[in-house]
Amino acid sequence: MKKNWPLWEVFVRSKNGLEHRHFGSLHAADADMALENARDVYTRRSEGVSIWVVPSKHITASNPEHHGELFEPAQDKVYRHPTFYNLPDEVKHM
Amino acid sequence: MMDNSLYNYILGISDNTLILGQRLSELCGHGPNLETDIACTNIALDLLGQTRSYYQYVAKLSEGQSTEDDIAFLRTEREYKNILLVEQPNTNFGYVIIRQFFYDVFHLLLLRELQNSKDETLAAIAKKGIKEVSYHQRFSSDWVKRLGDGTKTSHNKIQEAVDDLWKFTDELFYLTEDDKSAVISGIGVDVSLLKSSYYQIVEEVLQEATLTIPELKWFRKGGKEGIHSEHMGYLLSDLQYMQRTYPNMKW
């Protein structure tokens, strides 16, 4: 069964959500079944949600060993971060 | 004064959802995989929720004579009005899916008509159920196709379930005297009119699943009048054990 039921990653945007978030993973034989299963397992069929499923094998992840060279160089250069602006309260989610 | 005929008409609908819900609940933790297990219990919960709405309404109609729990737990086999199909056992996953599919197609056609009932409560319950039952039908049709058009073994197993359960389909369209009077008063659905649409949908899905439609000429019925198959007594003894042993308890 394991061979024919590959792993899928599930991303869900909730009713008032702005973006799809990774919710978890599940096994399914194909994309349609993955969607059905994701709805049962992760959304309890609430209205107005959007679900993305993607086969786990199609995701390329960054290598934790390369964490340093990928992410750290920016941290000591404050001018790379837009932290010097005063944002009005009305502007959210920046 | 309670309208006995209406009472019986509603039980004729809601006993189906209770008994099928009970059958699906038996599968909890025994599904072929985790996701399907969740889906089956999900459907069971939908059906039990619908049952409660109907039973609460029936209890209200009885003017304090009974509660929803009495109706579920203290009636005998002969007082149950569900069709024979829904009480059939979970022989294997093929049987579970075919039983579900045969019922879902009927259930959706029924609720689509029932939402126009002159009885506002029944219409509201039906309307709420349509969303759930559309999902049930998608789930079961999908699995009919997957199993029928799957491996040789899965094909043979589900074909056997089709052949075995086909004889219970005709009862879906049978009207008792109470059903007939509910139709006349504009409350009930004339299920005999659903028959041709029903078999058309069922046959389309079976064909797509590469399954053969049985050429059966004889059918079993009796459930709607309390004449059940041998499985029903065992099912009720499981379902009702606690209430029978400790009657009138609060839970």
PDB file of C-alpha atoms in Angstrom, chain B:
ATOM      1  CA  MET B   1     -53.296  14.751  19.461  1.00  0.00           C
ATOM      2  CA  MET B   2     -50.258  13.311  17.753  1.00  0.00           C
ATOM      3  CA  ASP B   3     -50.347  12.674  14.039  1.00  0.00           C
ATOM      4  CA  ASN B   4     -49.307   9.023  13.960  1.00  0.00           C
ATOM      5  CA  SER B   5     -49.019   8.952  10.232  1.00  0.00           C
ATOM      6  CA  LEU B   6     -46.567  11.869  10.130  1.00  0.00           C
ATOM      7  CA  TYR B   7     -44.638  10.340  13.035  1.00  0.00           C
ATOM      8  CA  ASN B   8     -44.258   7.101  11.092  1.00  0.00           C
ATOM      9  CA  TYR B   9     -43.384   8.905   7.885  1.00  0.00           C
ATOM     10  CA  ILE B  10     -40.485  10.740   9.533  1.00  0.00           C
ATOM     11  CA  LEU B  11     -39.216   7.589  11.234  1.00  0.00           C
ATOM     12  CA  GLY B  12     -39.267   5.922   7.816  1.00  0.00           C
ATOM     13  CA  ILE B  13     -36.638   8.452   6.732  1.00  0.00           C
ATOM     14  CA  SER B  14     -34.622   8.851   9.905  1.00  0.00           C
ATOM     15  CA  ASP B  15     -34.303   5.191  10.887  1.00  0.00           C
ATOM     16  CA  ASN B  16     -32.277   4.779   7.702  1.00  0.00           C
ATOM     17  CA  THR B  17     -29.778   7.413   8.729  1.00  0.00           C
ATOM     18  CA  LEU B  18     -29.499   6.025  12.279  1.00  0.00           C
ATOM     19  CA  ILE B  19     -28.901   2.432  11.214  1.00  0.00           C
ATOM     20  CA  LEU B  20     -26.472   3.329   8.442  1.00  0.00           C
ATOM     21  CA  GLY B  21     -24.674   5.660  10.855  1.00  0.00           C
ATOM     22  CA  GLN B  22     -24.414   2.795  13.342  1.00  0.00           C
ATOM     23  CA  ARG B  23     -23.005   0.455  10.674  1.00  0.00           C
ATOM     24  CA  LEU B  24     -20.378   3.000   9.633  1.00  0.00           C
ATOM     25  CA  SER B  25     -19.483   3.664  13.270  1.00  0.00           C
ATOM     26  CA  GLU B  26     -18.630  -0.025  13.665  1.00  0.00           C
ATOM     27  CA  LEU B  27     -15.809   0.609  11.185  1.00  0.00           C
ATOM     28  CA  CYS B  28     -14.117   3.238  13.342  1.00  0.00           C
ATOM     29  CA  GLY B  29     -10.451   2.288  13.549  1.00  0.00           C
ATOM     30  CA  HIS B  30     -10.919  -0.506  11.013  1.00  0.00           C
ATOM     31  CA  GLY B  31     -10.859   1.463   7.760  1.00  0.00           C
ATOM     32  CA  PRO B  32      -8.426   0.368   5.030  1.00  0.00           C
ATOM     33  CA  ASN B  33      -6.236   3.379   5.815  1.00  0.00           C
ATOM     34  CA  LEU B  34      -6.267   6.307   8.177  1.00  0.00           C
ATOM     35  CA  GLU B  35      -7.772   8.799   5.734  1.00  0.00           C
ATOM     36  CA  THR B  36     -10.622   6.522   4.613  1.00  0.00           C
ATOM     37  CA  ASP B  37     -11.295   5.632   8.222  1.00  0.00           C
ATOM     38  CA  ILE B  38     -11.743   9.317   9.002  1.00  0.00           C
ATOM     39  CA  ALA B  39     -13.991   9.797   5.963  1.00  0.00           C
ATOM     40  CA  CYS B  40     -16.268   6.887   6.967  1.00  0.00           C
ATOM     41  CA  THR B  41     -16.646   8.116  10.533  1.00  0.00           C
ATOM     42  CA  ASN B  42     -17.201  11.611   9.181  1.00  0.00           C
ATOM     43  CA  ILE B  43     -20.117  10.310   7.116  1.00  0.00           C
ATOM     44  CA  ALA B  44     -21.398   8.387  10.139  1.00  0.00           C
ATOM     45  CA  LEU B  45     -21.399  11.602  12.165  1.00  0.00           C
ATOM     46  CA  ASP B  46     -23.276  13.455   9.414  1.00  0.00           C
ATOM     47  CA  LEU B  47     -25.916  10.730   9.361  1.00  0.00           C
ATOM     48  CA  LEU B  48     -26.265  10.629  13.139  1.00  0.00           C
ATOM     49  CA  GLY B  49     -26.611  14.411  13.203  1.00  0.00           C
ATOM     50  CA  GLN B  50     -29.407  14.225  10.657  1.00  0.00           C
ATOM     51  CA  THR B  51     -31.041  11.462  12.670  1.00  0.00           C
ATOM     52  CA  ARG B  52     -31.018  13.618  15.783  1.00  0.00           C
ATOM     53  CA  SER B  53     -32.732  16.478  13.967  1.00  0.00           C
ATOM     54  CA  TYR B  54     -35.495  14.170  12.791  1.00  0.00           C
ATOM     55  CA  TYR B  55     -35.858  12.385  16.140  1.00  0.00           C
ATOM     56  CA  GLN B  56     -35.961  15.660  18.059  1.00  0.00           C
ATOM     57  CA  TYR B  57     -38.747  16.787  15.770  1.00  0.00           C
ATOM     58  CA  VAL B  58     -40.595  13.495  16.202  1.00  0.00           C
ATOM     59  CA  ALA B  59     -40.173  13.761  19.979  1.00  0.00           C
ATOM     60  CA  LYS B  60     -41.680  17.232  19.828  1.00  0.00           C
ATOM     61  CA  LEU B  61     -44.617  15.914  17.810  1.00  0.00           C
ATOM     62  CA  SER B  62     -45.208  13.256  20.474  1.00  0.00           C
ATOM     63  CA  GLU B  63     -45.933  16.044  22.989  1.00  0.00           C
ATOM     64  CA  GLY B  64     -43.747  14.746  25.755  1.00  0.00           C
ATOM     65  CA  GLN B  65     -44.540  11.079  25.186  1.00  0.00           C
ATOM     66  CA  SER B  66     -40.979  10.315  24.129  1.00  0.00           C
ATOM     67  CA  THR B  67     -37.491  11.777  23.801  1.00  0.00           C
ATOM     68  CA  GLU B  68     -34.987  11.388  20.981  1.00  0.00           C
ATOM     69  CA  ASP B  69     -33.147   8.824  23.097  1.00  0.00           C
ATOM     70  CA  ASP B  70     -36.289   6.742  23.700  1.00  0.00           C
ATOM     71  CA  ILE B  71     -36.880   6.681  19.973  1.00  0.00           C
ATOM     72  CA  ALA B  72     -33.381   5.435  19.233  1.00  0.00           C
ATOM     73  CA  PHE B  73     -32.769   3.164  22.184  1.00  0.00           C
ATOM     74  CA  LEU B  74     -36.095   1.782  23.341  1.00  0.00           C
ATOM     75  CA  ARG B  75     -37.842   0.639  20.201  1.00  0.00           C
ATOM     76  CA  THR B  76     -37.814  -3.013  19.220  1.00  0.00           C
ATOM     77  CA  GLU B  77     -36.762  -4.383  15.871  1.00  0.00           C
ATOM     78  CA  ARG B  78     -40.369  -4.579  14.677  1.00  0.00           C
ATOM     79  CA  GLU B  79     -40.847  -0.875  15.414  1.00  0.00           C
ATOM     80  CA  TYR B  80     -37.902   0.161  13.243  1.00  0.00           C
ATOM     81  CA  LYS B  81     -38.836   1.360   9.755  1.00  0.00           C
ATOM     82  CA  ASN B  82     -35.474   1.453   8.017  1.00  0.00           C
ATOM     83  CA  ILE B  83     -34.978  -0.230   4.677  1.00  0.00           C
ATOM     84  CA  LEU B  84     -33.148  -3.565   4.613  1.00  0.00           C
ATOM     85  CA  LEU B  85     -30.178  -2.169   2.669  1.00  0.00           C
ATOM     86  CA  VAL B  86     -28.788  -0.008   5.470  1.00  0.00           C
ATOM     87  CA  GLU B  87     -28.795  -2.801   8.080  1.00  0.00           C
ATOM     88  CA  GLN B  88     -26.633  -5.114   5.946  1.00  0.00           C
ATOM     89  CA  PRO B  89     -23.257  -5.928   7.536  1.00  0.00           C
ATOM     90  CA  ASN B  90     -19.815  -4.466   6.707  1.00  0.00           C
ATOM     91  CA  THR B  91     -18.772  -7.697   4.967  1.00  0.00           C
ATOM     92  CA  ASN B  92     -15.735  -6.078   3.353  1.00  0.00           C
ATOM     93  CA  PHE B  93     -14.829  -2.612   2.119  1.00  0.00           C
ATOM     94  CA  GLY B  94     -16.561  -3.360  -1.202  1.00  0.00           C
ATOM     95  CA  TYR B  95     -19.846  -3.996   0.630  1.00  0.00           C
ATOM     96  CA  VAL B  96     -19.415  -0.869   2.724  1.00  0.00           C
ATOM     97  CA  ILE B  97     -18.919   1.230  -0.397  1.00  0.00           C
ATOM     98  CA  ILE B  98     -21.730  -0.316  -2.446  1.00  0.00           C
ATOM     99  CA  ARG B  99     -24.211  -0.107   0.429  1.00  0.00           C
ATOM    100  CA  GLN B 100     -23.201   3.515   0.902  1.00  0.00           C
ATOM    101  CA  PHE B 101     -23.386   4.306  -2.800  1.00  0.00           C
ATOM    102  CA  PHE B 102     -26.801   2.660  -3.249  1.00  0.00           C
ATOM    103  CA  TYR B 103     -28.105   4.646  -0.311  1.00  0.00           C
ATOM    104  CA  ASP B 104     -26.398   7.982  -1.073  1.00  0.00           C
ATOM    105  CA  VAL B 105     -27.839   8.253  -4.583  1.00  0.00           C
ATOM    106  CA  PHE B 106     -31.315   7.660  -3.194  1.00  0.00           C
ATOM    107  CA  HIS B 107     -30.743   9.903  -0.186  1.00  0.00           C
ATOM    108  CA  LEU B 108     -29.710  12.887  -2.294  1.00  0.00           C
ATOM    109  CA  LEU B 109     -32.693  12.512  -4.658  1.00  0.00           C
ATOM    110  CA  LEU B 110     -34.972  12.238  -1.622  1.00  0.00           C
ATOM    111  CA  LEU B 111     -33.623  15.304   0.183  1.00  0.00           C
ATOM    112  CA  ARG B 112     -33.785  17.417  -2.966  1.00  0.00           C
ATOM    113  CA  GLU B 113     -37.523  16.743  -3.063  1.00  0.00           C
ATOM    114  CA  LEU B 114     -38.047  16.863   0.682  1.00  0.00           C
ATOM    115  CA  GLN B 115     -36.676  20.401   0.895  1.00  0.00           C
ATOM    116  CA  ASN B 116     -39.916  21.466  -0.834  1.00  0.00           C
ATOM    117  CA  SER B 117     -42.054  19.780   1.806  1.00  0.00           C
ATOM    118  CA  LYS B 118     -45.017  21.693   3.189  1.00  0.00           C
ATOM    119  CA  ASP B 119     -43.703  20.794   6.618  1.00  0.00           C
ATOM    120  CA  GLU B 120     -41.207  23.575   7.336  1.00  0.00           C
ATOM    121  CA  THR B 121     -39.148  21.618   9.830  1.00  0.00           C
ATOM    122  CA  LEU B 122     -38.719  18.683   7.485  1.00  0.00           C
ATOM    123  CA  ALA B 123     -37.862  21.035   4.632  1.00  0.00           C
ATOM    124  CA  ALA B 124     -35.211  22.723   6.765  1.00  0.00           C
ATOM    125  CA  ILE B 125     -33.646  19.431   7.886  1.00  0.00           C
ATOM    126  CA  ALA B 126     -33.561  18.247   4.276  1.00  0.00           C
ATOM    127  CA  LYS B 127     -31.989  21.442   3.036  1.00  0.00           C
ATOM    128  CA  LYS B 128     -29.228  21.222   5.617  1.00  0.00           C
ATOM    129  CA  GLY B 129     -28.589  17.573   4.757  1.00  0.00           C
ATOM    130  CA  ILE B 130     -28.166  18.124   1.019  1.00  0.00           C
ATOM    131  CA  LYS B 131     -24.665  19.543   1.392  1.00  0.00           C
ATOM    132  CA  GLU B 132     -23.584  16.591   3.501  1.00  0.00           C
ATOM    133  CA  VAL B 133     -25.163  13.954   1.310  1.00  0.00           C
ATOM    134  CA  SER B 134     -23.650  15.443  -1.876  1.00  0.00           C
ATOM    135  CA  TYR B 135     -20.288  14.874  -0.252  1.00  0.00           C
ATOM    136  CA  HIS B 136     -21.262  11.304   0.739  1.00  0.00           C
ATOM    137  CA  GLN B 137     -22.272  10.509  -2.808  1.00  0.00           C
ATOM    138  CA  ARG B 138     -19.052  11.899  -4.212  1.00  0.00           C
ATOM    139  CA  PHE B 139     -17.042   9.824  -1.777  1.00  0.00           C
ATOM    140  CA  SER B 140     -18.895   6.566  -2.444  1.00  0.00           C
ATOM    141  CA  SER B 141     -19.115   7.007  -6.253  1.00  0.00           C
ATOM    142  CA  ASP B 142     -15.424   7.744  -6.330  1.00  0.00           C
ATOM    143  CA  TRP B 143     -14.620   4.534  -4.460  1.00  0.00           C
ATOM    144  CA  VAL B 144     -16.992   2.466  -6.607  1.00  0.00           C
ATOM    145  CA  LYS B 145     -14.925   3.572  -9.601  1.00  0.00           C
ATOM    146  CA  ARG B 146     -11.579   3.080  -7.897  1.00  0.00           C
ATOM    147  CA  LEU B 147     -12.415  -0.445  -6.757  1.00  0.00           C
ATOM    148  CA  GLY B 148     -14.330  -1.492  -9.867  1.00  0.00           C
ATOM    149  CA  ASP B 149     -11.659  -0.187 -12.197  1.00  0.00           C
ATOM    150  CA  GLY B 150      -8.806  -1.142  -9.859  1.00  0.00           C
ATOM    151  CA  THR B 151      -7.166  -4.555  -9.639  1.00  0.00           C
ATOM    152  CA  LYS B 152      -8.761  -7.827 -10.704  1.00  0.00           C
ATOM    153  CA  THR B 153      -9.329  -8.729  -7.054  1.00  0.00           C
ATOM    154  CA  SER B 154     -10.910  -5.397  -6.141  1.00  0.00           C
ATOM    155  CA  HIS B 155     -13.103  -5.600  -9.244  1.00  0.00           C
ATOM    156  CA  ASN B 156     -14.344  -9.078  -8.337  1.00  0.00           C
ATOM    157  CA  LYS B 157     -14.963  -8.162  -4.727  1.00  0.00           C
ATOM    158  CA  ILE B 158     -16.999  -5.077  -5.474  1.00  0.00           C
ATOM    159  CA  GLN B 159     -18.912  -6.822  -8.249  1.00  0.00           C
ATOM    160  CA  GLU B 160     -19.888  -9.432  -5.670  1.00  0.00           C
ATOM    161  CA  ALA B 161     -21.149  -6.663  -3.387  1.00  0.00           C
ATOM    162  CA  VAL B 162     -23.181  -5.168  -6.256  1.00  0.00           C
ATOM    163  CA  ASP B 163     -24.698  -8.567  -7.073  1.00  0.00           C
ATOM    164  CA  ASP B 164     -25.462  -9.239  -3.432  1.00  0.00           C
ATOM    165  CA  LEU B 165     -26.943  -5.874  -2.457  1.00  0.00           C
ATOM    166  CA  TRP B 166     -28.856  -5.168  -5.680  1.00  0.00           C
ATOM    167  CA  LYS B 167     -31.884  -7.055  -4.368  1.00  0.00           C
ATOM    168  CA  PHE B 168     -32.364  -4.398  -1.674  1.00  0.00           C
ATOM    169  CA  THR B 169     -32.595  -1.438  -4.062  1.00  0.00           C
ATOM    170  CA  ASP B 170     -36.218  -1.813  -5.112  1.00  0.00           C
ATOM    171  CA  GLU B 171     -37.418  -1.283  -1.541  1.00  0.00           C
ATOM    172  CA  LEU B 172     -36.172   2.304  -1.753  1.00  0.00           C
ATOM    173  CA  PHE B 173     -39.175   3.114  -3.941  1.00  0.00           C
ATOM    174  CA  TYR B 174     -41.818   1.326  -1.929  1.00  0.00           C
ATOM    175  CA  LEU B 175     -44.492   3.441  -0.239  1.00  0.00           C
ATOM    176  CA  THR B 176     -46.188   2.374   2.983  1.00  0.00           C
ATOM    177  CA  GLU B 177     -49.686   3.622   3.805  1.00  0.00           C
ATOM    178  CA  ASP B 178     -48.128   6.337   5.980  1.00  0.00           C
ATOM    179  CA  ASP B 179     -45.845   7.360   3.125  1.00  0.00           C
ATOM    180  CA  LYS B 180     -48.837   7.644   0.808  1.00  0.00           C
ATOM    181  CA  SER B 181     -50.785   9.870   3.168  1.00  0.00           C
ATOM    182  CA  ALA B 182     -47.699  12.067   3.676  1.00  0.00           C
ATOM    183  CA  VAL B 183     -47.471  12.437  -0.111  1.00  0.00           C
ATOM    184  CA  ILE B 184     -51.149  13.371  -0.370  1.00  0.00           C
ATOM    185  CA  SER B 185     -50.818  16.071   2.289  1.00  0.00           C
ATOM    186  CA  GLY B 186     -47.804  17.571   0.458  1.00  0.00           C
ATOM    187  CA  ILE B 187     -45.436  16.738   3.292  1.00  0.00           C
ATOM    188  CA  GLY B 188     -43.860  13.574   1.975  1.00  0.00           C
ATOM    189  CA  VAL B 189     -41.979  12.682  -1.179  1.00  0.00           C
ATOM    190  CA  ASP B 190     -43.414  10.203  -3.657  1.00  0.00           C
ATOM    191  CA  VAL B 191     -40.297   8.031  -3.813  1.00  0.00           C
ATOM    192  CA  SER B 192     -41.719   5.890  -6.608  1.00  0.00           C
ATOM    193  CA  LEU B 193     -41.129   8.869  -8.920  1.00  0.00           C
ATOM    194  CA  LEU B 194     -37.406   8.838  -8.130  1.00  0.00           C
ATOM    195  CA  LYS B 195     -36.901   5.345  -9.459  1.00  0.00           C
ATOM    196  CA  SER B 196     -35.873   6.059 -13.056  1.00  0.00           C
ATOM    197  CA  SER B 197     -33.435   8.845 -12.123  1.00  0.00           C
ATOM    198  CA  TYR B 198     -32.029   6.578  -9.434  1.00  0.00           C
ATOM    199  CA  TYR B 199     -31.244   3.643 -11.674  1.00  0.00           C
ATOM    200  CA  GLN B 200     -29.900   5.961 -14.347  1.00  0.00           C
ATOM    201  CA  ILE B 201     -27.339   7.491 -11.970  1.00  0.00           C
ATOM    202  CA  VAL B 202     -26.444   4.143 -10.422  1.00  0.00           C
ATOM    203  CA  GLU B 203     -25.979   2.461 -13.784  1.00  0.00           C
ATOM    204  CA  GLU B 204     -23.826   5.286 -15.136  1.00  0.00           C
ATOM    205  CA  VAL B 205     -21.424   4.996 -12.219  1.00  0.00           C
ATOM    206  CA  LEU B 206     -21.344   1.191 -12.329  1.00  0.00           C
ATOM    207  CA  GLN B 207     -20.603   1.285 -16.045  1.00  0.00           C
ATOM    208  CA  GLU B 208     -17.816   3.789 -15.575  1.00  0.00           C
ATOM    209  CA  ALA B 209     -16.457   1.459 -12.891  1.00  0.00           C
ATOM    210  CA  THR B 210     -16.501  -1.375 -15.481  1.00  0.00           C
ATOM    211  CA  LEU B 211     -19.023  -3.256 -13.331  1.00  0.00           C
ATOM    212  CA  THR B 212     -21.910  -5.347 -14.599  1.00  0.00           C
ATOM    213  CA  ILE B 213     -25.467  -4.378 -13.743  1.00  0.00           C
ATOM    214  CA  PRO B 214     -27.262  -7.415 -12.307  1.00  0.00           C
ATOM    215  CA  GLU B 215     -30.238  -8.755 -14.198  1.00  0.00           C
ATOM    216  CA  LEU B 216     -32.129  -9.522 -11.058  1.00  0.00           C
ATOM    217  CA  LYS B 217     -35.890  -9.904 -11.204  1.00  0.00           C
ATOM    218  CA  TRP B 218     -36.664 -10.481  -7.544  1.00  0.00           C
ATOM    219  CA  PHE B 219     -36.223  -8.049  -4.718  1.00  0.00           C
ATOM    220  CA  ARG B 220     -36.467  -8.086  -0.968  1.00  0.00           C
ATOM    221  CA  LYS B 221     -38.498  -5.680   1.094  1.00  0.00           C
ATOM    222  CA  GLY B 222     -40.183  -5.454   4.459  1.00  0.00           C
ATOM    223  CA  GLY B 223     -37.901  -3.192   6.469  1.00  0.00           C
ATOM    224  CA  LYS B 224     -40.214  -0.220   6.129  1.00  0.00           C
ATOM    225  CA  GLU B 225     -42.928  -2.283   7.791  1.00  0.00           C
ATOM    226  CA  GLY B 226     -40.703  -3.645  10.541  1.00  0.00           C
ATOM    227  CA  ILE B 227     -39.908  -6.987   8.889  1.00  0.00           C
ATOM    228  CA  HIS B 228     -36.119  -6.964   9.022  1.00  0.00           C
ATOM    229  CA  SER B 229     -33.289  -9.237   7.989  1.00  0.00           C
ATOM    230  CA  GLU B 230     -31.539 -11.403  10.574  1.00  0.00           C
ATOM    231  CA  HIS B 231     -28.819  -8.768  11.014  1.00  0.00           C
ATOM    232  CA  MET B 232     -31.061  -6.164  12.585  1.00  0.00           C
ATOM    233  CA  GLY B 233     -31.512  -7.797  15.998  1.00  0.00           C
ATOM    234  CA  TYR B 234     -27.771  -8.056  16.550  1.00  0.00           C
ATOM    235  CA  LEU B 235     -27.285  -4.477  15.448  1.00  0.00           C
ATOM    236  CA  LEU B 236     -29.903  -3.222  17.901  1.00  0.00           C
ATOM    237  CA  SER B 237     -28.552  -5.278  20.786  1.00  0.00           C
ATOM    238  CA  ASP B 238     -25.215  -3.509  20.330  1.00  0.00           C
ATOM    239  CA  LEU B 239     -26.845  -0.114  19.859  1.00  0.00           C
ATOM    240  CA  GLN B 240     -29.279  -0.356  22.755  1.00  0.00           C
ATOM    241  CA  TYR B 241     -27.348  -2.372  25.348  1.00  0.00           C
ATOM    242  CA  MET B 242     -26.539   0.483  27.714  1.00  0.00           C
ATOM    243  CA  GLN B 243     -30.009   2.016  27.756  1.00  0.00           C
ATOM    244  CA  ARG B 244     -31.638  -1.368  28.259  1.00  0.00           C
ATOM    245  CA  THR B 245     -29.313  -2.291  31.114  1.00  0.00           C
ATOM    246  CA  TYR B 246     -29.505   1.055  32.905  1.00  0.00           C
ATOM    247  CA  PRO B 247     -32.829   2.538  31.853  1.00  0.00           C
ATOM    248  CA  ASN B 248     -33.644   6.190  32.563  1.00  0.00           C
ATOM    249  CA  MET B 249     -30.062   7.152  33.288  1.00  0.00           C
ATOM    250  CA  LYS B 250     -28.683  10.576  32.461  1.00  0.00           C
ATOM    251  CA  TRP B 251     -25.668  10.591  30.134  1.00  0.00           C
TER     252      TRP B 251
END
